[in-house]
Coordinates of C-alpha atoms in Angstrom, one line a residue:
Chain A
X563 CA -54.9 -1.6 -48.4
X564 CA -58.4 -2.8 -49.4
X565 CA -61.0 -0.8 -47.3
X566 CA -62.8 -4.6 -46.5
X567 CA -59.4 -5.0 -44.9
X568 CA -59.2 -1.8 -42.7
X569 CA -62.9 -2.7 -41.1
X570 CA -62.9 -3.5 -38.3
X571 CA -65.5 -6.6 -37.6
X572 CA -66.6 -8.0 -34.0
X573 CA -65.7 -11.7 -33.4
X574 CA -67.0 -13.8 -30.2
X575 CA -62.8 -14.4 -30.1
X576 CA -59.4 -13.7 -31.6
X577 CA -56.9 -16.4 -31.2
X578 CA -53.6 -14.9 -31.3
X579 CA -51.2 -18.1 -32.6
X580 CA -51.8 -20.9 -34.9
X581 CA -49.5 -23.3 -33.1
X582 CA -50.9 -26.7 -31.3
X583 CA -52.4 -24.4 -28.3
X584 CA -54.1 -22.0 -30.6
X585 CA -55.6 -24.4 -33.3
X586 CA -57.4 -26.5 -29.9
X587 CA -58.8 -23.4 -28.7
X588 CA -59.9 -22.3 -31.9
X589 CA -61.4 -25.2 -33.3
X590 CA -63.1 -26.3 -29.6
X591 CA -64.7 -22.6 -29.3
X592 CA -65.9 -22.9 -32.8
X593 CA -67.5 -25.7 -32.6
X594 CA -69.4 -24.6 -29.8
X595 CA -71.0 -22.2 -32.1
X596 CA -68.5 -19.0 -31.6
X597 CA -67.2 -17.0 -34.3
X598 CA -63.3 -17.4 -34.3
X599 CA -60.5 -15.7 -36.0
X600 CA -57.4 -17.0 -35.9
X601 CA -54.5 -14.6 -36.4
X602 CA -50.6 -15.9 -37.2
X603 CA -47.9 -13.9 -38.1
X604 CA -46.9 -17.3 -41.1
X605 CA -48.1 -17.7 -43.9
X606 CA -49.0 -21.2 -43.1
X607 CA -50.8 -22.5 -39.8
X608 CA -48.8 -24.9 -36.9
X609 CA -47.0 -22.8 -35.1
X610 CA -43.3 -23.4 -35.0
X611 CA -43.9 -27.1 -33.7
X612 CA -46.1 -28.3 -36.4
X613 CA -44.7 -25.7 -39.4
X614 CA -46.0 -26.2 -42.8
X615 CA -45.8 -25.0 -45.7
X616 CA -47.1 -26.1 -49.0
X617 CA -44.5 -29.2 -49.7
X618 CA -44.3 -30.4 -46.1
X619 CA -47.3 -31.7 -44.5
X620 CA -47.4 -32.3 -40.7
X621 CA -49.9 -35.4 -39.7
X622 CA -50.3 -34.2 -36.3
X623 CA -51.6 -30.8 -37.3
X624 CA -54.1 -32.1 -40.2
X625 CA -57.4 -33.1 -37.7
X626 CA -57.2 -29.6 -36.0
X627 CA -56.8 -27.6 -39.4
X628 CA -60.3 -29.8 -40.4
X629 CA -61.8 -29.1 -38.1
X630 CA -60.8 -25.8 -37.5
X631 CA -62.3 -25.4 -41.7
X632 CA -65.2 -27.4 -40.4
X633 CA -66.2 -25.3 -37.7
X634 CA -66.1 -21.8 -40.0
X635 CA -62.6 -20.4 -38.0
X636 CA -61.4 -17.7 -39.9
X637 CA -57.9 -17.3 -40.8
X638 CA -55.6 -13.9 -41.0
X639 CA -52.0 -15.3 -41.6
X640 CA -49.2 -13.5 -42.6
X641 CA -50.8 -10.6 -40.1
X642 CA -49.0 -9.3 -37.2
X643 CA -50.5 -7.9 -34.3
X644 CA -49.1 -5.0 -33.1
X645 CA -50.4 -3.9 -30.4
X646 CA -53.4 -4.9 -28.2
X647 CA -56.2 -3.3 -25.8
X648 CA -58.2 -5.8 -24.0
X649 CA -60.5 -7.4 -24.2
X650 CA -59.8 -8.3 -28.1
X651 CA -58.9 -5.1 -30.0
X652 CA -56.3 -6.0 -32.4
X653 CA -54.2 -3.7 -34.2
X654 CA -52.4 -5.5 -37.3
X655 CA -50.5 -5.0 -40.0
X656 CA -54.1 -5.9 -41.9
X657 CA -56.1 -3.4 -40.6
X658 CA -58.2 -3.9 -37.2
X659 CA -59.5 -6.7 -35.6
X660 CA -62.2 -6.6 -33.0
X661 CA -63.6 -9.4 -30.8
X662 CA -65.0 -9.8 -27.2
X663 CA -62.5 -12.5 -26.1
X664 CA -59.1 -13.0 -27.3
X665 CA -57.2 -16.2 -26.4
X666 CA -53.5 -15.4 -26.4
X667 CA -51.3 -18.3 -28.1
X668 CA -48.6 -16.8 -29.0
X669 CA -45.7 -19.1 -27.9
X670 CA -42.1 -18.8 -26.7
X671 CA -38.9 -17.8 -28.6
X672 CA -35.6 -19.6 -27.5
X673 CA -32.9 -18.2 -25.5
X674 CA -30.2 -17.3 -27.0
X675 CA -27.3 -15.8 -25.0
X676 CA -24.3 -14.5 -26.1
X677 CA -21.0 -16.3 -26.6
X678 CA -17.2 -15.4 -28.8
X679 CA -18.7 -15.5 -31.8
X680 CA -21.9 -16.2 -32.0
X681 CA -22.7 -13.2 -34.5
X682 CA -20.6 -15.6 -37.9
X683 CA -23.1 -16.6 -40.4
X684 CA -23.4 -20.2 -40.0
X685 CA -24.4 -19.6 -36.5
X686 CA -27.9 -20.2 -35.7
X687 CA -30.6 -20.9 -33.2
X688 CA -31.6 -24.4 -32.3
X689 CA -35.5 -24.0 -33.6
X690 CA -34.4 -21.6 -36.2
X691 CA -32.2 -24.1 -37.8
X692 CA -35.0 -26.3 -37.4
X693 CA -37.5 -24.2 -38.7
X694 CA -35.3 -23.4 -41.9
X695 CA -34.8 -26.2 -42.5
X696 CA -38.6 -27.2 -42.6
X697 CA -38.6 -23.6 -45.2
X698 CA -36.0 -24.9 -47.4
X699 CA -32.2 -24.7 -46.7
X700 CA -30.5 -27.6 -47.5
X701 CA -28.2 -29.6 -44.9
X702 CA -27.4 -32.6 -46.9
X703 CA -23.6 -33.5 -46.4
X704 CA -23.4 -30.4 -44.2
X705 CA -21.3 -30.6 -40.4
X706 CA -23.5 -29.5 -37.4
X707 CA -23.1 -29.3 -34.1
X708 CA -26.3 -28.6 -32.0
X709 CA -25.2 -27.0 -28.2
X710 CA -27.3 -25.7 -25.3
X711 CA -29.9 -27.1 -23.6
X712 CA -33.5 -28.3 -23.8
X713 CA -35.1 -31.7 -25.1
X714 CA -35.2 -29.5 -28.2
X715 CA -31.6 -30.2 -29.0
X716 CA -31.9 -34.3 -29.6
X717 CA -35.3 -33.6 -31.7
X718 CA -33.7 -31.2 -33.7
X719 CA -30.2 -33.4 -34.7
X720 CA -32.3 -35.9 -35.1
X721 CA -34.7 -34.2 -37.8
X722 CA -30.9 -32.4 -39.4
X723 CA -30.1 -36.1 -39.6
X724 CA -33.2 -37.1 -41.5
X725 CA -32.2 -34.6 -44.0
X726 CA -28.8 -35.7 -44.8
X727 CA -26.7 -33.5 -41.9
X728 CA -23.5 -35.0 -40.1
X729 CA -24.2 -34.3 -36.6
X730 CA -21.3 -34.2 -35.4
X731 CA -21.7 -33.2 -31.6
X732 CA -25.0 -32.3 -29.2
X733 CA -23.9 -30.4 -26.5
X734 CA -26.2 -30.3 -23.3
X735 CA -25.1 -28.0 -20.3
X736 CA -27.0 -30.1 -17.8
X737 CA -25.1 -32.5 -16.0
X738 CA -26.0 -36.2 -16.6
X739 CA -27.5 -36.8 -13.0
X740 CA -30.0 -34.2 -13.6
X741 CA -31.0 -36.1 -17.1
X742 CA -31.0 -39.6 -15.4
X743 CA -33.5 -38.1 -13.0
X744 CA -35.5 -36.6 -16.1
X745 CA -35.9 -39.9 -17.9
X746 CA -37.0 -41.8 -15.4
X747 CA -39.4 -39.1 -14.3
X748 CA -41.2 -39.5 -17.5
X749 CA -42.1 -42.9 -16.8
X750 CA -42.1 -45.9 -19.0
X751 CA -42.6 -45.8 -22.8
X752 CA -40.8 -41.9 -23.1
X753 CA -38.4 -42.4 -25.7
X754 CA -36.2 -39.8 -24.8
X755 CA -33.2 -41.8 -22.9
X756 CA -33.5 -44.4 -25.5
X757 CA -32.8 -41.4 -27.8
X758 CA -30.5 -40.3 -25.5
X759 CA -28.3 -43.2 -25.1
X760 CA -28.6 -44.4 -28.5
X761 CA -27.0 -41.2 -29.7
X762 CA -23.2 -41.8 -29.6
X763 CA -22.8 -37.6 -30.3
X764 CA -24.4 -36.6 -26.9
X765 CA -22.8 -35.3 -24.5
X766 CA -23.7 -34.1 -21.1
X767 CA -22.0 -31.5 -19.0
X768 CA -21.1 -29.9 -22.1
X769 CA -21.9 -26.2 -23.5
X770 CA -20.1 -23.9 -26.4
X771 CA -17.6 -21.7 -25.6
X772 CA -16.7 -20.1 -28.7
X773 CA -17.8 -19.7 -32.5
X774 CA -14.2 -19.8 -35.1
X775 CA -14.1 -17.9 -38.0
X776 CA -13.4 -14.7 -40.0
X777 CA -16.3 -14.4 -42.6
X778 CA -17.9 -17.3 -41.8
X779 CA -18.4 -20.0 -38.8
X780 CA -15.6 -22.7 -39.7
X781 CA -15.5 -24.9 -35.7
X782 CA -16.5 -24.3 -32.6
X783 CA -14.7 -24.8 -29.3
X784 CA -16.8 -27.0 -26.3
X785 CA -16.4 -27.2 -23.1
X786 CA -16.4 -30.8 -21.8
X787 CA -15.6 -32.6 -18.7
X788 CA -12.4 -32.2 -17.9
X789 CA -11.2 -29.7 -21.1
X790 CA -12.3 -28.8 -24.2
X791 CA -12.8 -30.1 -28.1
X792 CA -12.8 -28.1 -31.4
X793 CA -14.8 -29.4 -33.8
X794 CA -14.7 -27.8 -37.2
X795 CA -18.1 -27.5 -38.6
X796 CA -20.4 -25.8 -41.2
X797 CA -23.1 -24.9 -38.9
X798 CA -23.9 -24.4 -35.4
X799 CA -27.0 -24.8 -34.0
X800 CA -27.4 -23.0 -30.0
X801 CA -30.1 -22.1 -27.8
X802 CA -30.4 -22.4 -24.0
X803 CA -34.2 -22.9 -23.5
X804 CA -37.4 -21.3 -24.8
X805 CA -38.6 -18.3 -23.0
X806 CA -42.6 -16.9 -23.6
X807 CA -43.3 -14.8 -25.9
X808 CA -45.0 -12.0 -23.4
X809 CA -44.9 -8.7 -25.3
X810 CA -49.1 -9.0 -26.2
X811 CA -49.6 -10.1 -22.4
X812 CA -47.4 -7.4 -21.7
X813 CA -49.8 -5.0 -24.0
X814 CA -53.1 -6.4 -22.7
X815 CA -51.7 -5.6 -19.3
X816 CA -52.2 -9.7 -17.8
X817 CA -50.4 -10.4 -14.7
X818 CA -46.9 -12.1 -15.2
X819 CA -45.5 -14.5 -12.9
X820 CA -42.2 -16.7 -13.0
X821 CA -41.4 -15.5 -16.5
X822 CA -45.3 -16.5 -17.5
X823 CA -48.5 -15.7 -18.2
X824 CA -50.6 -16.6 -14.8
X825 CA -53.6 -17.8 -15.7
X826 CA -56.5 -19.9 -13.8
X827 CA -58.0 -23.3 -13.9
X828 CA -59.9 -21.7 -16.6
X829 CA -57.0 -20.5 -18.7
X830 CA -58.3 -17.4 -17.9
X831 CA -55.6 -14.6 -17.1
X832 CA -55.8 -11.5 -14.6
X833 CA -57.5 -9.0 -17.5
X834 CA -61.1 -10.3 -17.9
X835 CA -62.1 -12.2 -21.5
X836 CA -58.5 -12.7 -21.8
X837 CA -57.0 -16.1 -21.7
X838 CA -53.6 -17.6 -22.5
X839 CA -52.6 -21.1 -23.5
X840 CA -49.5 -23.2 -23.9
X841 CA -45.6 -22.2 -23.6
X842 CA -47.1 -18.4 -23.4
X843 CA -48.1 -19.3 -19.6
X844 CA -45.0 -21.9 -18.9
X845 CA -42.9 -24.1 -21.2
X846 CA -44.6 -27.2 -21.6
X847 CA -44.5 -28.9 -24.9
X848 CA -46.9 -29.5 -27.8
X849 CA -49.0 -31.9 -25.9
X850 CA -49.4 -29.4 -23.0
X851 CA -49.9 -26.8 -25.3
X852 CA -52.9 -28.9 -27.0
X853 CA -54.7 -29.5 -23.4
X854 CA -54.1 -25.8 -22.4
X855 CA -56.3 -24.8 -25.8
X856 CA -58.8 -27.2 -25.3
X857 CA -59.6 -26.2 -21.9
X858 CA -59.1 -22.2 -23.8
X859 CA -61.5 -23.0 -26.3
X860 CA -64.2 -24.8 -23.5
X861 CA -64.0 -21.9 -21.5
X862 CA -64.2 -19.4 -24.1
X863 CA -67.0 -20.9 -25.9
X864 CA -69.2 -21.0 -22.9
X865 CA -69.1 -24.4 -21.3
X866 CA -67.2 -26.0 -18.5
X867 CA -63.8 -28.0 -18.6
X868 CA -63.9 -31.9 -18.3
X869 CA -62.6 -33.2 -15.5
X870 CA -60.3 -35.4 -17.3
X871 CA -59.3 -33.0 -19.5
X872 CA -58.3 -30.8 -16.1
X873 CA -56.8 -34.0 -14.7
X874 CA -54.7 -34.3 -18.4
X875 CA -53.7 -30.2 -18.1
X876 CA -52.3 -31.0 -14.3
X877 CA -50.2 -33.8 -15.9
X878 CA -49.1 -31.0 -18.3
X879 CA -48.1 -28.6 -15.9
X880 CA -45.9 -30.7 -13.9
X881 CA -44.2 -32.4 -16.4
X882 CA -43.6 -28.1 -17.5
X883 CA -41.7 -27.7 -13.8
X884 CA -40.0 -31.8 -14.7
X885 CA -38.5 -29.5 -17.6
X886 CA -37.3 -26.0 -16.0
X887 CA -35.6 -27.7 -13.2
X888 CA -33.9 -30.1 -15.3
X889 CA -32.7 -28.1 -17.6
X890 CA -31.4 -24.7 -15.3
X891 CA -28.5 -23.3 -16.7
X892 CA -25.7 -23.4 -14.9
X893 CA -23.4 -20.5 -14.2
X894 CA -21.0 -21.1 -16.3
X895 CA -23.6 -20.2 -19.0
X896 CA -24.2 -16.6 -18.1
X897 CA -20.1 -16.6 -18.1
X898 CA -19.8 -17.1 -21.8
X899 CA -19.3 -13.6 -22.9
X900 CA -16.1 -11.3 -23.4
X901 CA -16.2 -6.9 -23.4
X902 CA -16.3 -7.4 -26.7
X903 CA -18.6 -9.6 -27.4
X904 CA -21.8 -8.8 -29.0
X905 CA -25.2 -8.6 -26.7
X906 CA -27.4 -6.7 -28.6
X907 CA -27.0 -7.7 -32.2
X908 CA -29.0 -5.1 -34.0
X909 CA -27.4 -2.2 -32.8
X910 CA -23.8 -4.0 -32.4
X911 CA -23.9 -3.2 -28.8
X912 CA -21.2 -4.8 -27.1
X913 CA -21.5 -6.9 -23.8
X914 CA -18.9 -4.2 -21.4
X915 CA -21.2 -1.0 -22.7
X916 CA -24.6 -2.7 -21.5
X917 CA -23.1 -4.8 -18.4
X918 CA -21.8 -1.4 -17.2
X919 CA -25.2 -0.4 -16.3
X920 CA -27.2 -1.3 -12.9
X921 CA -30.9 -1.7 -15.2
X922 CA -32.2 -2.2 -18.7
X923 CA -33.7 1.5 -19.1
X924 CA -30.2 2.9 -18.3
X925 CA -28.3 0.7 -20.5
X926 CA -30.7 1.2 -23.2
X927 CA -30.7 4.8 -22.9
X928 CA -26.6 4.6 -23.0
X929 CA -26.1 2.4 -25.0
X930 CA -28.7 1.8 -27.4
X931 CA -28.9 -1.7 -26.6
X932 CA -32.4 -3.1 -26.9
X933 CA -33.8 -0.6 -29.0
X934 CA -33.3 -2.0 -33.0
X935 CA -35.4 -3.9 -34.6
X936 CA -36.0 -6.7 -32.8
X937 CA -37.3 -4.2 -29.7
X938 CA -35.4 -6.3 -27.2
X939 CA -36.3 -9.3 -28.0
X940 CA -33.0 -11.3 -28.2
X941 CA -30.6 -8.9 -26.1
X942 CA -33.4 -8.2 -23.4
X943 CA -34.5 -11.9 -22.5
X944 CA -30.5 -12.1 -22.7
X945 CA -29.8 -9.0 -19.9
X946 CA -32.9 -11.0 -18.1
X947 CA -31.0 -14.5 -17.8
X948 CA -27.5 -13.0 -17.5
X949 CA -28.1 -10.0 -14.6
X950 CA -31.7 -10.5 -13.6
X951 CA -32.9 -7.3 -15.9
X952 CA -36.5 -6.9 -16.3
X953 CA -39.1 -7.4 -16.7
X954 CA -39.5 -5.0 -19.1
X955 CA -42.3 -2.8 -20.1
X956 CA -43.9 -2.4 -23.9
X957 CA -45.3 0.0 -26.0
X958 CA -46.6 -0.1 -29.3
X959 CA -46.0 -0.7 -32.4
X960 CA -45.1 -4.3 -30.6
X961 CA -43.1 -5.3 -33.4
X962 CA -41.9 -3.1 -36.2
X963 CA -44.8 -2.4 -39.1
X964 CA -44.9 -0.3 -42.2
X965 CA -45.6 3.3 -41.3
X966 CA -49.3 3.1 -43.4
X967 CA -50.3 0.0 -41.2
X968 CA -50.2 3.1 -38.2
X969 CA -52.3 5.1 -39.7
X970 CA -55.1 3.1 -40.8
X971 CA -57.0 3.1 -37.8
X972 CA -56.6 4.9 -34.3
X973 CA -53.5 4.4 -32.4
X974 CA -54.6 3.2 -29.0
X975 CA -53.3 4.3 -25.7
X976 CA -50.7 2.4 -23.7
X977 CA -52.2 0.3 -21.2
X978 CA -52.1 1.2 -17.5
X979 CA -48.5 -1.2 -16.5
X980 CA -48.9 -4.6 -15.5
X981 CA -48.2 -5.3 -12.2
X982 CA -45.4 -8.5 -12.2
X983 CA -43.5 -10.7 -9.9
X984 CA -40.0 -11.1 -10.8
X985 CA -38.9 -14.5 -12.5
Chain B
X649 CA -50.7 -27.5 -55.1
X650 CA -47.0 -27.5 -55.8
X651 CA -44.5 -29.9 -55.6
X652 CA -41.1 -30.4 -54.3
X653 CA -39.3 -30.0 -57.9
X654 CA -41.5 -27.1 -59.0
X655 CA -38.9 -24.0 -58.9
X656 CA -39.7 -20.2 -59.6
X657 CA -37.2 -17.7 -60.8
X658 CA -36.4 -15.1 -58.5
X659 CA -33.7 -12.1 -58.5
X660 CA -31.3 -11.6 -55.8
X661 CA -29.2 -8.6 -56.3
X662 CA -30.0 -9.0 -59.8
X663 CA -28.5 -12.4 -60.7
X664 CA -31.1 -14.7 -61.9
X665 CA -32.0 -18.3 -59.7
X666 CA -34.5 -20.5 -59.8
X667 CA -35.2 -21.7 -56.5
X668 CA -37.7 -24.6 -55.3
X669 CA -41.1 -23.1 -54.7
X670 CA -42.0 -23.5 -51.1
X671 CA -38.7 -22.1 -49.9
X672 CA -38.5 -19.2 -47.7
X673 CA -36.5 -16.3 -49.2
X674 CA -33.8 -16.6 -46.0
X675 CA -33.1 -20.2 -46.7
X676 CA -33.2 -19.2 -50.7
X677 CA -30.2 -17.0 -49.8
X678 CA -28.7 -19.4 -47.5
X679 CA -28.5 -21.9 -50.2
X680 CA -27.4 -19.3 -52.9
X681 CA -24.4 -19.1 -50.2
X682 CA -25.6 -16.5 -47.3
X683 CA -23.8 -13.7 -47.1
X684 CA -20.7 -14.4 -48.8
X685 CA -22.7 -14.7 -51.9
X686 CA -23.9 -11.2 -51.2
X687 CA -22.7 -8.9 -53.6
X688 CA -22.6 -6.2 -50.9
X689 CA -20.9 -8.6 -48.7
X690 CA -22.8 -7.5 -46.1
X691 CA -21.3 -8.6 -43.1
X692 CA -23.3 -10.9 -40.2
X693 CA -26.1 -11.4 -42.4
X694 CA -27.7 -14.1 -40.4
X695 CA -31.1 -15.5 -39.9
X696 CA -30.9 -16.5 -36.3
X697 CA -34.3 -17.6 -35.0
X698 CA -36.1 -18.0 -38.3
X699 CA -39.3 -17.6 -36.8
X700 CA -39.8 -13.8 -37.2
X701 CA -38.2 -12.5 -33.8
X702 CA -34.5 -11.5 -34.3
X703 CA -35.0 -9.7 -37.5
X704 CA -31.1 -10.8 -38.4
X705 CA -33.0 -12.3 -42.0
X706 CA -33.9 -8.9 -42.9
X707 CA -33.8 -7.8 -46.8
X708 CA -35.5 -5.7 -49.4
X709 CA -38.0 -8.1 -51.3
X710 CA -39.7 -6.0 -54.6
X711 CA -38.5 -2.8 -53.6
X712 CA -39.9 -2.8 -49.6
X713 CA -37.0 -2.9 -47.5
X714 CA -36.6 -4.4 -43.9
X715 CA -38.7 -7.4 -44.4
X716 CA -38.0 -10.1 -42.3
X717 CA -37.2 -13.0 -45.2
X718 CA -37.6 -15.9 -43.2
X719 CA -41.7 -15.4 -42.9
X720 CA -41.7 -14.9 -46.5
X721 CA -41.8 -17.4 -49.5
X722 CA -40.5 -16.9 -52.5
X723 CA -42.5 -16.4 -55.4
X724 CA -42.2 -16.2 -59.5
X725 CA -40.4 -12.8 -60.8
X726 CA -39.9 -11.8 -56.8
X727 CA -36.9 -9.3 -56.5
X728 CA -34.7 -9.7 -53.5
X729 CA -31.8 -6.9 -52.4
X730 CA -29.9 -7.0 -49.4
X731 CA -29.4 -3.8 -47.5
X732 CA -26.6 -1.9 -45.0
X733 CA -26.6 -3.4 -41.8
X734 CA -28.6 -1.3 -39.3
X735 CA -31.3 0.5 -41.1
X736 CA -34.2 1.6 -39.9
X737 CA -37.9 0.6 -41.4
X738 CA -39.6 2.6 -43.9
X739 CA -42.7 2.7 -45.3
X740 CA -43.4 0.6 -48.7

């Protein structure tokens, strides 16, 4: 490690996330003379929304990352930050990072719950088809089936379309009542029912029941009203819903509520110079996410919030609660699993061993579950939808990092536990 | 600035493959066949989320193991090794 890397230099504010929510607040504080870093775990800016790379450009993106250059930001990708003390001391796999404010975009994961099968190659996440897609693997000619739940579902066959996929089936859990209701409540000129209807694959009501295969995924099995359909198919795409990623707020000790950062009319959360933005305090969307940083970036940078712009972030945040109670899983969902069945997929923890247990901290010290690679991160937002576990506390390292990034500076202490209300 | 038909050649498991530049090293795989291409036939070798989080991607790319390879592009002369199931991180 260069020793220019391992010093630690102040900022006015870290932005933790260089998705839609992050590149707002970045850019708006910047321009309001602060001095910004931007950290992301990619090596390209965008988030998972607007991901880039160096062969695939996203329009949307290209005015923040201008002016984000314009106004001086400066940029740590492929850094991750590992833990956190408020208000902005990084520690990253780059050496530290210091600022007096920190704006936390760090975005949601999907949910992924466990089902028969769901551990074959071919099997993948809904956004992490998606997003390897956008990093190379080619579809062309290949048989999906996308099943779940979330608007992401529709946008996703439609891209694995664009690049040459046979979509052969989108399966969303919610019934269609609930998605009727949905359409309409986005008002005129939403295009999702006309995407909805025009797509003769969709299916309401509908929901995977188990992955086929021996080495590899070869069908899946639905449910659908009144039976089921197996559908032989290449690849499967699933997820049930994004969930925020809250391991940093977790670190930084900032008060949780309903599965969310809870943060002000300022953006600001419950630990002082700390703010949060976008799906990190409530799935919302891009264009939620957007607002959230630009009223991040106001605040942060000094200045007060437009009205409009406040009016805008209301807008936002209801159309945010328009998607969480449309798209509540049913029971059925959290039904999915056998004994054997894998939960915890990096230590091959199987569903009986960890639903034997009345808590997380008990199945993990039993069972293992929870504590691979991953830290949790799958299996323990799993154990949170399917029994209510959680939430859960951290400690660092936040994500797994080369022994030498540890020692190159001070390992802080763990933060006093946040105090939450239960999701 | 790179194009779309400019490819790299890159070693996985010590076969030789030239691979369009740009692509991630878990979608290079992917398309090389996933794991049943994988001379250790490492079973379940699956990049789930491919954003970073599930750590199912993980391989050994020039000689540092556990790196998650769906954050990482692949680059000219870049050696790629898949690994048991299960292991823990070491230091590079």
């Amino acid at each position: 490690m260069s020793s220019t890397a391992s010093e630690a230099s102040t900022y006015d504010l870290a932005v933790i996330g260089g998705g839609p929510g992050g590149l707002a607040a970045a850019a708006t504080a910047a321009e309001l003379g602060a001095r910004v870093v931007l950290v992301d775990e990619s090596p390209a800016l965008g988030g998972q929304i607007w991901r880039q790379n160096r062969s695939r450009v996203v329009p949307a993106a290209q005015p923040w990352l201008a002016r984000l250059e314009a106004a001086g930001v400066e940029l740590r990708l492929g850094t991750t930050v590992w833990q956190a003390t408020p208000p902005g001391n990084l520690h990253t796999s780059q050496g530290p990072i210091r600022a007096r404010q920190t704006v936390l975009a760090c975005g949601a994961r999907e949910l992924l719950l466990p089902f028969p099968g769901w551990t074959l190659p071919g099997v993948h996440g809904v956004g992490g088809l998606q997003a390897l897609v956008h990093s190379g693997l080619e579809v062309r000619g290949r048989r999906v089936v996308l099943a779940g739940s979330g608007p992401l579902l529709l946008q996703v066959a439609a891209s694995l379309t664009s690049h040459g996929a046979q979509v052969l089936r989108v399966a969303e859990q919610a019934p269609l009542s609930r998605l009727a209701r949905f359409s309409l409540g986005l008002g005129p000129g939403k295009t999702w029912q006309a995407v909805t209807l025009a797509n003769p694959r969709f299916r309401a009501s509908s929901w995977p029941l188990e992955a086929l295969g021996t080495e590899r995924l070869e069908a899946v099995r639905l449910q659908r009203v009144g039976g089921s359909e197996i559908l032989p198919c290449d690849l499967l795409a699933v997820g049930f819903g994004l969930t925020p990623n809250l391991e940093l707020p977790r670190a930084l000790g900032c008060r949780i509520e309903e599965g969310a950062v809870a943060v002000d009319e300022h953006q600001r959360s419950s630990v002082r110079g700390v703010f949060a933005v976008g799906e990190v305090c409530g799935i919302k969307g891009a264009p939620g996410a957007l607002v959230d940083g630009l009223c991040a970036g106001a605040s942060a940078g000094g200045t007060t919030i437009a009205r409009p712009l406040l009016r805008k972030r209301d807008r936002q945040r209801r159309f945010g609660r328009l998607l969480t109670r449309t798209f509540s899983l049913r029971e059925e969902i959290r039904q999915l699993a056998r004994s054997e069945t894998t939960l915890c997929r990096c230590e091959q923890v199987d569903y009986a061993s960890v639903a034997a247990h009345p808590d997380w901290t008990s199945a993990k010290l039993a069972s293992r579950c929870g504590m691979g690679l991953c830290q949790g991160r799958i299996c323990g937002a799993a154990t949170q939808a399917l029994f209510g576990w959680g939430p859960h506390g951290v400690r660092p390292p936040l994500t797994p990092v080369p022994v030498g990034a540890l020692f190159s500076h001070d390992i802080p202490p763990p933060p006093p536990a946040s105090r939450e209300s239960r999701s | 600035m790179t194009t779309d038909s400019e490819r790299v050649e890159v070693l996985i498991d010590g076969t030789v493959l030239h691979v369009a530049a740009n692509t991630s090293v878990a979608a290079a795989v992917l398309n090389h066949g996933g794991s049943a291409s994988l001379p250790s036939r490492r079973s379940g070798w699956t990049p789930l989320c491919g954003m970073g989080v599930c750590w199912g991607c993980r391989l050994t790319i020039d000689g540092q193991a556990n790196r998650r390879s769906c954050l990482i592009p692949v680059a000219a002369g870049m050696r790629i090794d898949t690994q048991p199931n299960g292991s823990e991180p070491e230091a590079p």
